[in-house]
Amino acid sequence: MTEDSTTLTLDARLELGGGRFVDLPVRFGYRRGAPFAVVVEFPGLARAASAWEFCRDLLRKGLHRPAGIGDVRVAPPCRCHGRRELRITLRADDGTAVIDVPVEPVRRWLHDQVFTLVPRGGEAELIDWGVELVRLAGGGPGRC
């Protein structure tokens, strides 16, 4: 972790279907320079599937209740179904990946590091809105 970023590396489980899982390393990253987003990376996977960027509040909300309506969905542990992990579902044109990660390390990382680095409500102060407007108008590279 630097003063402008933080990471969390965990062992996750990728669902293969039929109740089968495979262990998979996962790395969560957060940068002060992109204050609204977290990045989830899968070291060792093909480059096209190795990183996903989504709203840090989606991850926070998913700790407490199902969250997300698009390509990324996050669901809290579901004791009634015997699942104790945080579930992250990633959808792409070529398929869907369901990853279970330990919930407590993610909760602590968000609280102790991510929201300490940039408190909720302080994100917009860190955005260079001129650069973002040029990017949105097609004049520069996007982050997504």
Short mmCIF file of N, CA, C and O in Angstrom, two decimals, residues 6-137:
data_model
loop_
_atom_site.label_atom_id
_atom_site.label_comp_id
_atom_site.label_asym_id
_atom_site.label_seq_id
_atom_site.Cartn_x
_atom_site.Cartn_y
_atom_site.Cartn_z
N THR A 6 -4.23 1.12 -2.18
CA THR A 6 -4.25 -0.01 -1.27
C THR A 6 -4.69 -1.25 -2.03
O THR A 6 -5.44 -1.15 -3.00
N THR A 7 -4.18 -2.40 -1.62
CA THR A 7 -4.58 -3.66 -2.24
C THR A 7 -4.89 -4.70 -1.16
O THR A 7 -4.45 -4.58 -0.02
N LEU A 8 -5.65 -5.68 -1.55
CA LEU A 8 -5.98 -6.81 -0.70
C LEU A 8 -5.92 -8.05 -1.58
O LEU A 8 -6.61 -8.14 -2.60
N THR A 9 -5.09 -9.01 -1.21
CA THR A 9 -4.98 -10.26 -1.96
C THR A 9 -5.56 -11.39 -1.11
O THR A 9 -5.24 -11.52 0.07
N LEU A 10 -6.41 -12.18 -1.73
CA LEU A 10 -7.11 -13.28 -1.05
C LEU A 10 -7.13 -14.52 -1.93
O LEU A 10 -6.97 -14.44 -3.14
N ASP A 11 -7.41 -15.64 -1.29
CA ASP A 11 -7.72 -16.86 -2.02
C ASP A 11 -9.23 -16.91 -2.17
O ASP A 11 -9.96 -16.80 -1.18
N ALA A 12 -9.69 -17.06 -3.39
CA ALA A 12 -11.12 -17.12 -3.68
C ALA A 12 -11.43 -18.49 -4.26
O ALA A 12 -10.54 -19.30 -4.51
N ARG A 13 -12.73 -18.70 -4.48
CA ARG A 13 -13.18 -19.93 -5.13
C ARG A 13 -14.01 -19.56 -6.34
O ARG A 13 -14.98 -18.82 -6.23
N LEU A 14 -13.63 -20.10 -7.48
CA LEU A 14 -14.37 -19.90 -8.73
C LEU A 14 -15.32 -21.08 -8.90
O LEU A 14 -14.89 -22.25 -8.87
N GLU A 15 -16.60 -20.78 -9.06
CA GLU A 15 -17.60 -21.84 -9.25
C GLU A 15 -17.52 -22.39 -10.66
O GLU A 15 -17.57 -21.65 -11.64
N LEU A 16 -17.40 -23.70 -10.76
CA LEU A 16 -17.33 -24.36 -12.06
C LEU A 16 -18.68 -24.93 -12.49
O LEU A 16 -18.84 -25.35 -13.62
N GLY A 17 -19.63 -24.95 -11.58
CA GLY A 17 -20.94 -25.54 -11.86
C GLY A 17 -21.04 -26.91 -11.21
O GLY A 17 -20.02 -27.55 -10.91
N GLY A 18 -22.24 -27.34 -10.99
CA GLY A 18 -22.46 -28.65 -10.40
C GLY A 18 -21.88 -28.79 -9.00
O GLY A 18 -21.50 -29.89 -8.61
N GLY A 19 -21.78 -27.69 -8.28
CA GLY A 19 -21.24 -27.73 -6.93
C GLY A 19 -19.73 -27.88 -6.88
O GLY A 19 -19.17 -28.15 -5.83
N ARG A 20 -19.07 -27.68 -8.01
CA ARG A 20 -17.60 -27.80 -8.07
C ARG A 20 -16.97 -26.41 -8.07
O ARG A 20 -17.49 -25.49 -8.68
N PHE A 21 -15.85 -26.28 -7.37
CA PHE A 21 -15.13 -25.02 -7.28
C PHE A 21 -13.64 -25.28 -7.50
O PHE A 21 -13.16 -26.38 -7.28
N VAL A 22 -12.93 -24.22 -7.90
CA VAL A 22 -11.48 -24.28 -8.00
C VAL A 22 -10.94 -23.04 -7.28
O VAL A 22 -11.53 -21.96 -7.35
N ASP A 23 -9.84 -23.22 -6.57
CA ASP A 23 -9.22 -22.09 -5.87
C ASP A 23 -8.60 -21.14 -6.88
O ASP A 23 -8.05 -21.57 -7.91
N LEU A 24 -8.66 -19.86 -6.56
CA LEU A 24 -8.21 -18.83 -7.49
C LEU A 24 -7.73 -17.62 -6.68
O LEU A 24 -8.48 -17.13 -5.83
N PRO A 25 -6.52 -17.13 -6.93
CA PRO A 25 -6.11 -15.91 -6.23
C PRO A 25 -6.85 -14.70 -6.79
O PRO A 25 -7.13 -14.63 -7.99
N VAL A 26 -7.19 -13.76 -5.93
CA VAL A 26 -7.88 -12.54 -6.34
C VAL A 26 -7.22 -11.37 -5.61
O VAL A 26 -6.83 -11.49 -4.46
N ARG A 27 -7.10 -10.26 -6.33
CA ARG A 27 -6.50 -9.06 -5.74
C ARG A 27 -7.45 -7.89 -5.95
O ARG A 27 -7.84 -7.57 -7.08
N PHE A 28 -7.85 -7.27 -4.85
CA PHE A 28 -8.66 -6.06 -4.89
C PHE A 28 -7.71 -4.87 -4.82
O PHE A 28 -6.76 -4.88 -4.04
N GLY A 29 -7.98 -3.85 -5.63
CA GLY A 29 -7.15 -2.66 -5.61
C GLY A 29 -8.00 -1.40 -5.59
O GLY A 29 -9.12 -1.38 -6.11
N TYR A 30 -7.45 -0.39 -4.94
CA TYR A 30 -8.13 0.90 -4.89
C TYR A 30 -7.07 1.99 -4.98
O TYR A 30 -6.03 1.91 -4.34
N ARG A 31 -7.36 3.00 -5.81
CA ARG A 31 -6.45 4.14 -5.98
C ARG A 31 -7.19 5.43 -5.71
O ARG A 31 -8.32 5.62 -6.17
N ARG A 32 -6.54 6.30 -5.02
CA ARG A 32 -7.07 7.64 -4.75
C ARG A 32 -7.36 8.38 -6.06
O ARG A 32 -8.30 9.16 -6.15
N GLY A 33 -6.59 8.10 -7.10
CA GLY A 33 -6.77 8.75 -8.40
C GLY A 33 -8.02 8.31 -9.15
O GLY A 33 -8.40 8.93 -10.13
N ALA A 34 -8.64 7.22 -8.73
CA ALA A 34 -9.91 6.73 -9.29
C ALA A 34 -10.83 6.46 -8.11
O ALA A 34 -11.12 5.31 -7.79
N PRO A 35 -11.29 7.51 -7.44
CA PRO A 35 -11.91 7.36 -6.12
C PRO A 35 -13.25 6.65 -6.07
O PRO A 35 -13.67 6.22 -4.99
N PHE A 36 -13.91 6.49 -7.19
CA PHE A 36 -15.21 5.82 -7.17
C PHE A 36 -15.10 4.31 -7.40
O PHE A 36 -16.08 3.59 -7.21
N ALA A 37 -13.94 3.83 -7.83
CA ALA A 37 -13.83 2.46 -8.33
C ALA A 37 -12.88 1.58 -7.52
O ALA A 37 -11.89 2.04 -6.97
N VAL A 38 -13.22 0.30 -7.47
CA VAL A 38 -12.28 -0.73 -7.06
C VAL A 38 -11.99 -1.57 -8.30
O VAL A 38 -12.80 -1.62 -9.23
N VAL A 39 -10.84 -2.20 -8.30
CA VAL A 39 -10.47 -3.10 -9.38
C VAL A 39 -10.26 -4.47 -8.76
O VAL A 39 -9.61 -4.60 -7.73
N VAL A 40 -10.84 -5.48 -9.39
CA VAL A 40 -10.62 -6.85 -8.98
C VAL A 40 -9.82 -7.52 -10.08
O VAL A 40 -10.21 -7.50 -11.25
N GLU A 41 -8.67 -8.06 -9.69
CA GLU A 41 -7.78 -8.71 -10.66
C GLU A 41 -7.62 -10.18 -10.29
O GLU A 41 -7.69 -10.55 -9.13
N PHE A 42 -7.37 -10.96 -11.31
CA PHE A 42 -7.16 -12.40 -11.15
C PHE A 42 -5.79 -12.73 -11.72
O PHE A 42 -5.66 -13.07 -12.89
N PRO A 43 -4.76 -12.58 -10.89
CA PRO A 43 -3.39 -12.85 -11.38
C PRO A 43 -3.29 -14.25 -11.96
O PRO A 43 -3.81 -15.21 -11.41
N GLY A 44 -2.65 -14.33 -13.11
CA GLY A 44 -2.45 -15.64 -13.74
C GLY A 44 -3.49 -16.00 -14.78
O GLY A 44 -3.28 -16.94 -15.54
N LEU A 45 -4.61 -15.29 -14.83
CA LEU A 45 -5.61 -15.58 -15.86
C LEU A 45 -5.27 -14.82 -17.14
O LEU A 45 -4.49 -13.88 -17.14
N ALA A 46 -5.92 -15.21 -18.22
CA ALA A 46 -5.74 -14.52 -19.50
C ALA A 46 -6.04 -13.04 -19.32
O ALA A 46 -6.94 -12.66 -18.57
N ARG A 47 -5.31 -12.21 -20.01
CA ARG A 47 -5.44 -10.76 -19.86
C ARG A 47 -6.88 -10.26 -20.02
O ARG A 47 -7.32 -9.38 -19.31
N ALA A 48 -7.63 -10.83 -20.96
CA ALA A 48 -8.99 -10.37 -21.21
C ALA A 48 -9.91 -10.59 -20.01
O ALA A 48 -10.88 -9.87 -19.83
N ALA A 49 -9.61 -11.57 -19.19
CA ALA A 49 -10.47 -11.89 -18.04
C ALA A 49 -9.83 -11.50 -16.72
O ALA A 49 -10.35 -11.80 -15.67
N SER A 50 -8.69 -10.81 -16.78
CA SER A 50 -7.91 -10.67 -15.56
C SER A 50 -8.27 -9.47 -14.69
O SER A 50 -7.84 -9.42 -13.54
N ALA A 51 -9.04 -8.50 -15.15
CA ALA A 51 -9.35 -7.34 -14.32
C ALA A 51 -10.76 -6.81 -14.60
O ALA A 51 -11.18 -6.74 -15.75
N TRP A 52 -11.44 -6.45 -13.51
CA TRP A 52 -12.77 -5.85 -13.59
C TRP A 52 -12.77 -4.62 -12.71
O TRP A 52 -12.29 -4.66 -11.58
N GLU A 53 -13.32 -3.52 -13.22
CA GLU A 53 -13.43 -2.28 -12.46
C GLU A 53 -14.91 -1.99 -12.21
O GLU A 53 -15.71 -2.06 -13.14
N PHE A 54 -15.24 -1.68 -10.96
CA PHE A 54 -16.63 -1.35 -10.64
C PHE A 54 -16.67 -0.45 -9.41
O PHE A 54 -15.67 -0.22 -8.75
N CYS A 55 -17.83 0.07 -9.12
CA CYS A 55 -18.03 1.04 -8.06
C CYS A 55 -17.71 0.46 -6.68
O CYS A 55 -18.18 -0.62 -6.33
N ARG A 56 -16.94 1.21 -5.90
CA ARG A 56 -16.60 0.73 -4.56
C ARG A 56 -17.84 0.65 -3.68
O ARG A 56 -17.92 -0.19 -2.79
N ASP A 57 -18.84 1.50 -3.91
CA ASP A 57 -20.07 1.43 -3.13
C ASP A 57 -20.86 0.16 -3.45
O ASP A 57 -21.59 -0.34 -2.60
N LEU A 58 -20.74 -0.36 -4.66
CA LEU A 58 -21.37 -1.63 -4.99
C LEU A 58 -20.79 -2.74 -4.11
O LEU A 58 -21.54 -3.56 -3.57
N LEU A 59 -19.49 -2.75 -3.95
CA LEU A 59 -18.84 -3.74 -3.09
C LEU A 59 -19.28 -3.56 -1.64
O LEU A 59 -19.62 -4.53 -0.95
N ARG A 60 -19.35 -2.33 -1.17
CA ARG A 60 -19.78 -2.04 0.20
C ARG A 60 -21.23 -2.49 0.42
O ARG A 60 -21.54 -3.17 1.40
N LYS A 61 -22.11 -2.13 -0.50
CA LYS A 61 -23.52 -2.52 -0.36
C LYS A 61 -23.69 -4.03 -0.40
O LYS A 61 -24.52 -4.58 0.32
N GLY A 62 -22.90 -4.70 -1.23
CA GLY A 62 -22.99 -6.14 -1.35
C GLY A 62 -22.60 -6.90 -0.10
O GLY A 62 -22.90 -8.08 0.03
N LEU A 63 -21.94 -6.23 0.83
CA LEU A 63 -21.62 -6.86 2.11
C LEU A 63 -22.87 -7.09 2.95
O LEU A 63 -22.89 -7.95 3.83
N HIS A 64 -23.93 -6.30 2.69
CA HIS A 64 -25.13 -6.32 3.52
C HIS A 64 -26.37 -6.86 2.83
O HIS A 64 -27.27 -7.39 3.48
N ARG A 65 -26.43 -6.68 1.49
CA ARG A 65 -27.61 -7.14 0.75
C ARG A 65 -27.20 -7.30 -0.72
O ARG A 65 -26.21 -6.72 -1.15
N PRO A 66 -27.94 -8.08 -1.49
CA PRO A 66 -27.60 -8.20 -2.91
C PRO A 66 -27.57 -6.83 -3.58
O PRO A 66 -28.45 -6.00 -3.36
N ALA A 67 -26.53 -6.59 -4.38
CA ALA A 67 -26.35 -5.28 -5.02
C ALA A 67 -25.86 -5.48 -6.45
O ALA A 67 -25.15 -6.43 -6.75
N GLY A 68 -26.24 -4.55 -7.31
CA GLY A 68 -25.80 -4.57 -8.70
C GLY A 68 -26.91 -5.04 -9.62
O GLY A 68 -27.69 -5.93 -9.27
N ILE A 69 -26.98 -4.41 -10.79
CA ILE A 69 -28.00 -4.79 -11.77
C ILE A 69 -27.39 -5.02 -13.14
O ILE A 69 -28.08 -5.35 -14.07
N GLY A 70 -26.08 -4.86 -13.26
CA GLY A 70 -25.44 -4.97 -14.55
C GLY A 70 -24.48 -6.13 -14.63
O GLY A 70 -24.78 -7.24 -14.19
N ASP A 71 -23.30 -5.87 -15.16
CA ASP A 71 -22.29 -6.90 -15.36
C ASP A 71 -21.67 -7.40 -14.07
O ASP A 71 -21.10 -8.48 -14.04
N VAL A 72 -21.74 -6.60 -13.01
CA VAL A 72 -21.15 -6.98 -11.72
C VAL A 72 -22.25 -6.98 -10.67
O VAL A 72 -22.97 -6.00 -10.51
N ARG A 73 -22.34 -8.08 -9.96
CA ARG A 73 -23.30 -8.21 -8.85
C ARG A 73 -22.56 -8.76 -7.65
O ARG A 73 -21.68 -9.61 -7.79
N VAL A 74 -22.95 -8.27 -6.49
CA VAL A 74 -22.30 -8.69 -5.24
C VAL A 74 -23.39 -9.09 -4.26
O VAL A 74 -24.39 -8.37 -4.11
N ALA A 75 -23.20 -10.23 -3.59
CA ALA A 75 -24.19 -10.71 -2.63
C ALA A 75 -23.49 -11.11 -1.33
O ALA A 75 -22.41 -11.71 -1.36
N PRO A 76 -24.12 -10.79 -0.22
CA PRO A 76 -23.53 -11.14 1.08
C PRO A 76 -23.63 -12.65 1.34
O PRO A 76 -24.31 -13.37 0.60
N PRO A 77 -22.98 -13.11 2.40
CA PRO A 77 -23.14 -14.51 2.77
C PRO A 77 -24.62 -14.85 2.93
O PRO A 77 -25.42 -14.00 3.31
N CYS A 78 -24.96 -16.09 2.64
CA CYS A 78 -26.35 -16.55 2.74
C CYS A 78 -26.34 -17.81 3.59
O CYS A 78 -26.15 -18.92 3.09
N ARG A 79 -26.52 -17.62 4.87
CA ARG A 79 -26.46 -18.75 5.81
C ARG A 79 -27.55 -19.79 5.51
O ARG A 79 -27.33 -20.98 5.70
N CYS A 80 -28.70 -19.34 5.03
CA CYS A 80 -29.78 -20.31 4.77
C CYS A 80 -29.41 -21.26 3.63
O CYS A 80 -29.95 -22.36 3.54
N HIS A 81 -28.49 -20.87 2.77
CA HIS A 81 -28.02 -21.74 1.70
C HIS A 81 -26.63 -22.30 1.99
O HIS A 81 -26.00 -22.90 1.12
N GLY A 82 -26.12 -22.04 3.19
CA GLY A 82 -24.83 -22.59 3.59
C GLY A 82 -23.62 -21.88 3.00
O GLY A 82 -22.51 -22.40 3.06
N ARG A 83 -23.81 -20.69 2.45
CA ARG A 83 -22.69 -19.95 1.87
C ARG A 83 -22.25 -18.87 2.85
O ARG A 83 -23.00 -18.00 3.22
N ARG A 84 -20.98 -18.94 3.27
CA ARG A 84 -20.44 -17.98 4.25
C ARG A 84 -19.58 -16.90 3.60
O ARG A 84 -19.07 -16.03 4.28
N GLU A 85 -19.41 -16.97 2.30
CA GLU A 85 -18.53 -16.04 1.59
C GLU A 85 -19.33 -14.93 0.90
O GLU A 85 -20.52 -15.05 0.67
N LEU A 86 -18.61 -13.88 0.56
CA LEU A 86 -19.14 -12.82 -0.29
C LEU A 86 -19.11 -13.36 -1.72
O LEU A 86 -18.10 -13.90 -2.16
N ARG A 87 -20.21 -13.24 -2.43
CA ARG A 87 -20.28 -13.76 -3.79
C ARG A 87 -20.24 -12.60 -4.79
O ARG A 87 -21.04 -11.68 -4.70
N ILE A 88 -19.33 -12.69 -5.74
CA ILE A 88 -19.21 -11.69 -6.80
C ILE A 88 -19.47 -12.39 -8.12
O ILE A 88 -18.81 -13.38 -8.45
N THR A 89 -20.46 -11.89 -8.85
CA THR A 89 -20.81 -12.45 -10.14
C THR A 89 -20.39 -11.45 -11.21
O THR A 89 -20.76 -10.28 -11.16
N LEU A 90 -19.61 -11.92 -12.17
CA LEU A 90 -19.10 -11.09 -13.26
C LEU A 90 -19.65 -11.63 -14.57
O LEU A 90 -19.45 -12.81 -14.90
N ARG A 91 -20.35 -10.77 -15.32
CA ARG A 91 -20.95 -11.19 -16.58
C ARG A 91 -20.28 -10.49 -17.75
O ARG A 91 -20.12 -9.27 -17.73
N ALA A 92 -19.97 -11.27 -18.77
CA ALA A 92 -19.39 -10.73 -20.00
C ALA A 92 -20.11 -11.38 -21.17
O ALA A 92 -20.90 -12.31 -20.99
N ASP A 93 -19.84 -10.90 -22.36
CA ASP A 93 -20.48 -11.45 -23.55
C ASP A 93 -20.21 -12.94 -23.71
O ASP A 93 -21.06 -13.67 -24.22
N ASP A 94 -19.03 -13.38 -23.29
CA ASP A 94 -18.67 -14.78 -23.50
C ASP A 94 -18.88 -15.67 -22.29
O ASP A 94 -18.44 -16.81 -22.27
N GLY A 95 -19.56 -15.18 -21.26
CA GLY A 95 -19.86 -16.04 -20.12
C GLY A 95 -19.96 -15.31 -18.80
O GLY A 95 -19.82 -14.09 -18.74
N THR A 96 -20.20 -16.08 -17.76
CA THR A 96 -20.37 -15.56 -16.42
C THR A 96 -19.43 -16.29 -15.48
O THR A 96 -19.28 -17.50 -15.57
N ALA A 97 -18.82 -15.53 -14.57
CA ALA A 97 -17.97 -16.12 -13.54
C ALA A 97 -18.57 -15.80 -12.18
O ALA A 97 -18.99 -14.66 -11.94
N VAL A 98 -18.62 -16.80 -11.32
CA VAL A 98 -19.12 -16.63 -9.96
C VAL A 98 -17.95 -16.93 -9.03
O VAL A 98 -17.41 -18.04 -9.05
N ILE A 99 -17.59 -15.92 -8.23
CA ILE A 99 -16.44 -16.04 -7.34
C ILE A 99 -16.89 -15.81 -5.92
O ILE A 99 -17.60 -14.85 -5.63
N ASP A 100 -16.48 -16.68 -5.02
CA ASP A 100 -16.74 -16.52 -3.60
C ASP A 100 -15.45 -16.11 -2.91
O ASP A 100 -14.41 -16.77 -3.10
N VAL A 101 -15.52 -15.04 -2.12
CA VAL A 101 -14.34 -14.55 -1.38
C VAL A 101 -14.68 -14.43 0.10
O VAL A 101 -15.84 -14.18 0.45
N PRO A 102 -13.70 -14.61 0.98
CA PRO A 102 -13.95 -14.44 2.40
C PRO A 102 -14.46 -13.03 2.69
O PRO A 102 -13.89 -12.05 2.23
N VAL A 103 -15.55 -12.91 3.42
CA VAL A 103 -16.21 -11.63 3.62
C VAL A 103 -15.47 -10.71 4.59
O VAL A 103 -15.38 -9.51 4.35
N GLU A 104 -14.97 -11.24 5.69
CA GLU A 104 -14.38 -10.38 6.72
C GLU A 104 -13.14 -9.62 6.25
O GLU A 104 -13.02 -8.43 6.54
N PRO A 105 -12.21 -10.23 5.52
CA PRO A 105 -11.08 -9.43 5.03
C PRO A 105 -11.52 -8.29 4.10
O PRO A 105 -10.95 -7.20 4.14
N VAL A 106 -12.53 -8.53 3.27
CA VAL A 106 -13.03 -7.48 2.37
C VAL A 106 -13.67 -6.36 3.20
O VAL A 106 -13.42 -5.18 2.97
N ARG A 107 -14.47 -6.74 4.18
CA ARG A 107 -15.12 -5.74 5.05
C ARG A 107 -14.07 -4.87 5.76
O ARG A 107 -14.16 -3.65 5.77
N ARG A 108 -13.06 -5.51 6.34
CA ARG A 108 -12.01 -4.77 7.05
C ARG A 108 -11.23 -3.88 6.10
O ARG A 108 -10.91 -2.74 6.43
N TRP A 109 -10.89 -4.40 4.90
CA TRP A 109 -10.13 -3.62 3.93
C TRP A 109 -10.90 -2.37 3.52
O TRP A 109 -10.33 -1.27 3.50
N LEU A 110 -12.18 -2.53 3.22
CA LEU A 110 -12.99 -1.36 2.85
C LEU A 110 -13.02 -0.34 3.99
O LEU A 110 -12.78 0.85 3.77
N HIS A 111 -13.31 -0.80 5.19
CA HIS A 111 -13.45 0.11 6.34
C HIS A 111 -12.12 0.73 6.74
O HIS A 111 -12.02 1.96 6.92
N ASP A 112 -11.08 -0.08 6.90
CA ASP A 112 -9.82 0.40 7.46
C ASP A 112 -8.90 1.07 6.45
O ASP A 112 -8.05 1.88 6.84
N GLN A 113 -9.05 0.74 5.17
CA GLN A 113 -8.11 1.28 4.20
C GLN A 113 -8.79 2.11 3.11
O GLN A 113 -8.43 3.26 2.90
N VAL A 114 -9.76 1.52 2.42
CA VAL A 114 -10.37 2.22 1.27
C VAL A 114 -11.10 3.49 1.71
O VAL A 114 -10.84 4.57 1.20
N PHE A 115 -12.00 3.36 2.68
CA PHE A 115 -12.78 4.53 3.10
C PHE A 115 -12.00 5.44 4.03
O PHE A 115 -12.43 6.56 4.29
N THR A 116 -10.84 5.01 4.48
CA THR A 116 -9.93 5.89 5.20
C THR A 116 -9.14 6.72 4.18
O THR A 116 -8.91 7.91 4.38
N LEU A 117 -8.74 6.09 3.09
CA LEU A 117 -8.00 6.78 2.03
C LEU A 117 -8.84 7.88 1.39
O LEU A 117 -8.37 9.00 1.20
N VAL A 118 -10.09 7.56 1.07
CA VAL A 118 -11.03 8.55 0.53
C VAL A 118 -12.39 8.31 1.20
O VAL A 118 -13.08 7.34 0.88
N PRO A 119 -12.75 9.16 2.15
CA PRO A 119 -14.04 8.97 2.85
C PRO A 119 -15.22 9.11 1.88
O PRO A 119 -15.14 9.79 0.85
N ARG A 120 -16.32 8.43 2.23
CA ARG A 120 -17.54 8.54 1.43
C ARG A 120 -17.94 10.01 1.34
O ARG A 120 -17.92 10.72 2.32
N GLY A 121 -18.30 10.43 0.16
CA GLY A 121 -18.70 11.81 -0.08
C GLY A 121 -17.54 12.69 -0.53
O GLY A 121 -17.75 13.80 -1.01
N GLY A 122 -16.30 12.21 -0.39
CA GLY A 122 -15.14 12.99 -0.78
C GLY A 122 -14.60 12.65 -2.14
O GLY A 122 -13.62 13.25 -2.59
N GLU A 123 -15.23 11.72 -2.83
CA GLU A 123 -14.71 11.25 -4.12
C GLU A 123 -14.67 12.35 -5.19
O GLU A 123 -13.68 12.50 -5.90
N ALA A 124 -15.73 13.11 -5.31
CA ALA A 124 -15.85 14.10 -6.40
C ALA A 124 -14.78 15.18 -6.32
O ALA A 124 -14.38 15.73 -7.34
N GLU A 125 -14.30 15.46 -5.12
CA GLU A 125 -13.26 16.48 -4.96
C GLU A 125 -11.94 16.05 -5.61
O GLU A 125 -11.10 16.89 -5.91
N LEU A 126 -11.75 14.76 -5.84
CA LEU A 126 -10.50 14.24 -6.39
C LEU A 126 -10.53 14.05 -7.90
O LEU A 126 -9.52 13.70 -8.50
N ILE A 127 -11.66 14.29 -8.53
CA ILE A 127 -11.81 14.10 -9.98
C ILE A 127 -11.40 15.38 -10.71
O ILE A 127 -11.81 16.48 -10.34
N ASP A 128 -10.61 15.23 -11.76
CA ASP A 128 -10.29 16.35 -12.64
C ASP A 128 -11.41 16.39 -13.69
O ASP A 128 -11.37 15.68 -14.69
N TRP A 129 -12.42 17.20 -13.43
CA TRP A 129 -13.62 17.20 -14.25
C TRP A 129 -13.35 17.67 -15.68
O TRP A 129 -14.01 17.22 -16.62
N GLY A 130 -12.37 18.52 -15.88
CA GLY A 130 -12.00 18.93 -17.24
C GLY A 130 -11.52 17.76 -18.07
O GLY A 130 -11.94 17.57 -19.21
N VAL A 131 -10.65 16.95 -17.49
CA VAL A 131 -10.14 15.76 -18.18
C VAL A 131 -11.28 14.78 -18.45
O VAL A 131 -11.38 14.20 -19.53
N GLU A 132 -12.15 14.59 -17.48
CA GLU A 132 -13.27 13.66 -17.65
C GLU A 132 -14.22 14.12 -18.75
O GLU A 132 -14.71 13.31 -19.53
N LEU A 133 -14.49 15.42 -18.84
CA LEU A 133 -15.36 15.93 -19.90
C LEU A 133 -14.75 15.72 -21.27
O LEU A 133 -15.45 15.34 -22.22
N VAL A 134 -13.44 15.92 -21.40
CA VAL A 134 -12.77 15.67 -22.68
C VAL A 134 -12.87 14.19 -23.04
O VAL A 134 -13.17 13.82 -24.18
N ARG A 135 -12.66 13.30 -22.05
CA ARG A 135 -12.74 11.86 -22.29
C ARG A 135 -14.15 11.48 -22.72
O ARG A 135 -14.34 10.73 -23.68
N LEU A 136 -15.15 12.00 -22.04
CA LEU A 136 -16.55 11.68 -22.38
C LEU A 136 -16.93 12.19 -23.76
O LEU A 136 -17.77 11.60 -24.44
N ALA A 137 -16.32 13.28 -24.15
CA ALA A 137 -16.62 13.85 -25.47
C ALA A 137 -15.85 13.14 -26.58
O ALA A 137 -15.96 13.52 -27.74
#
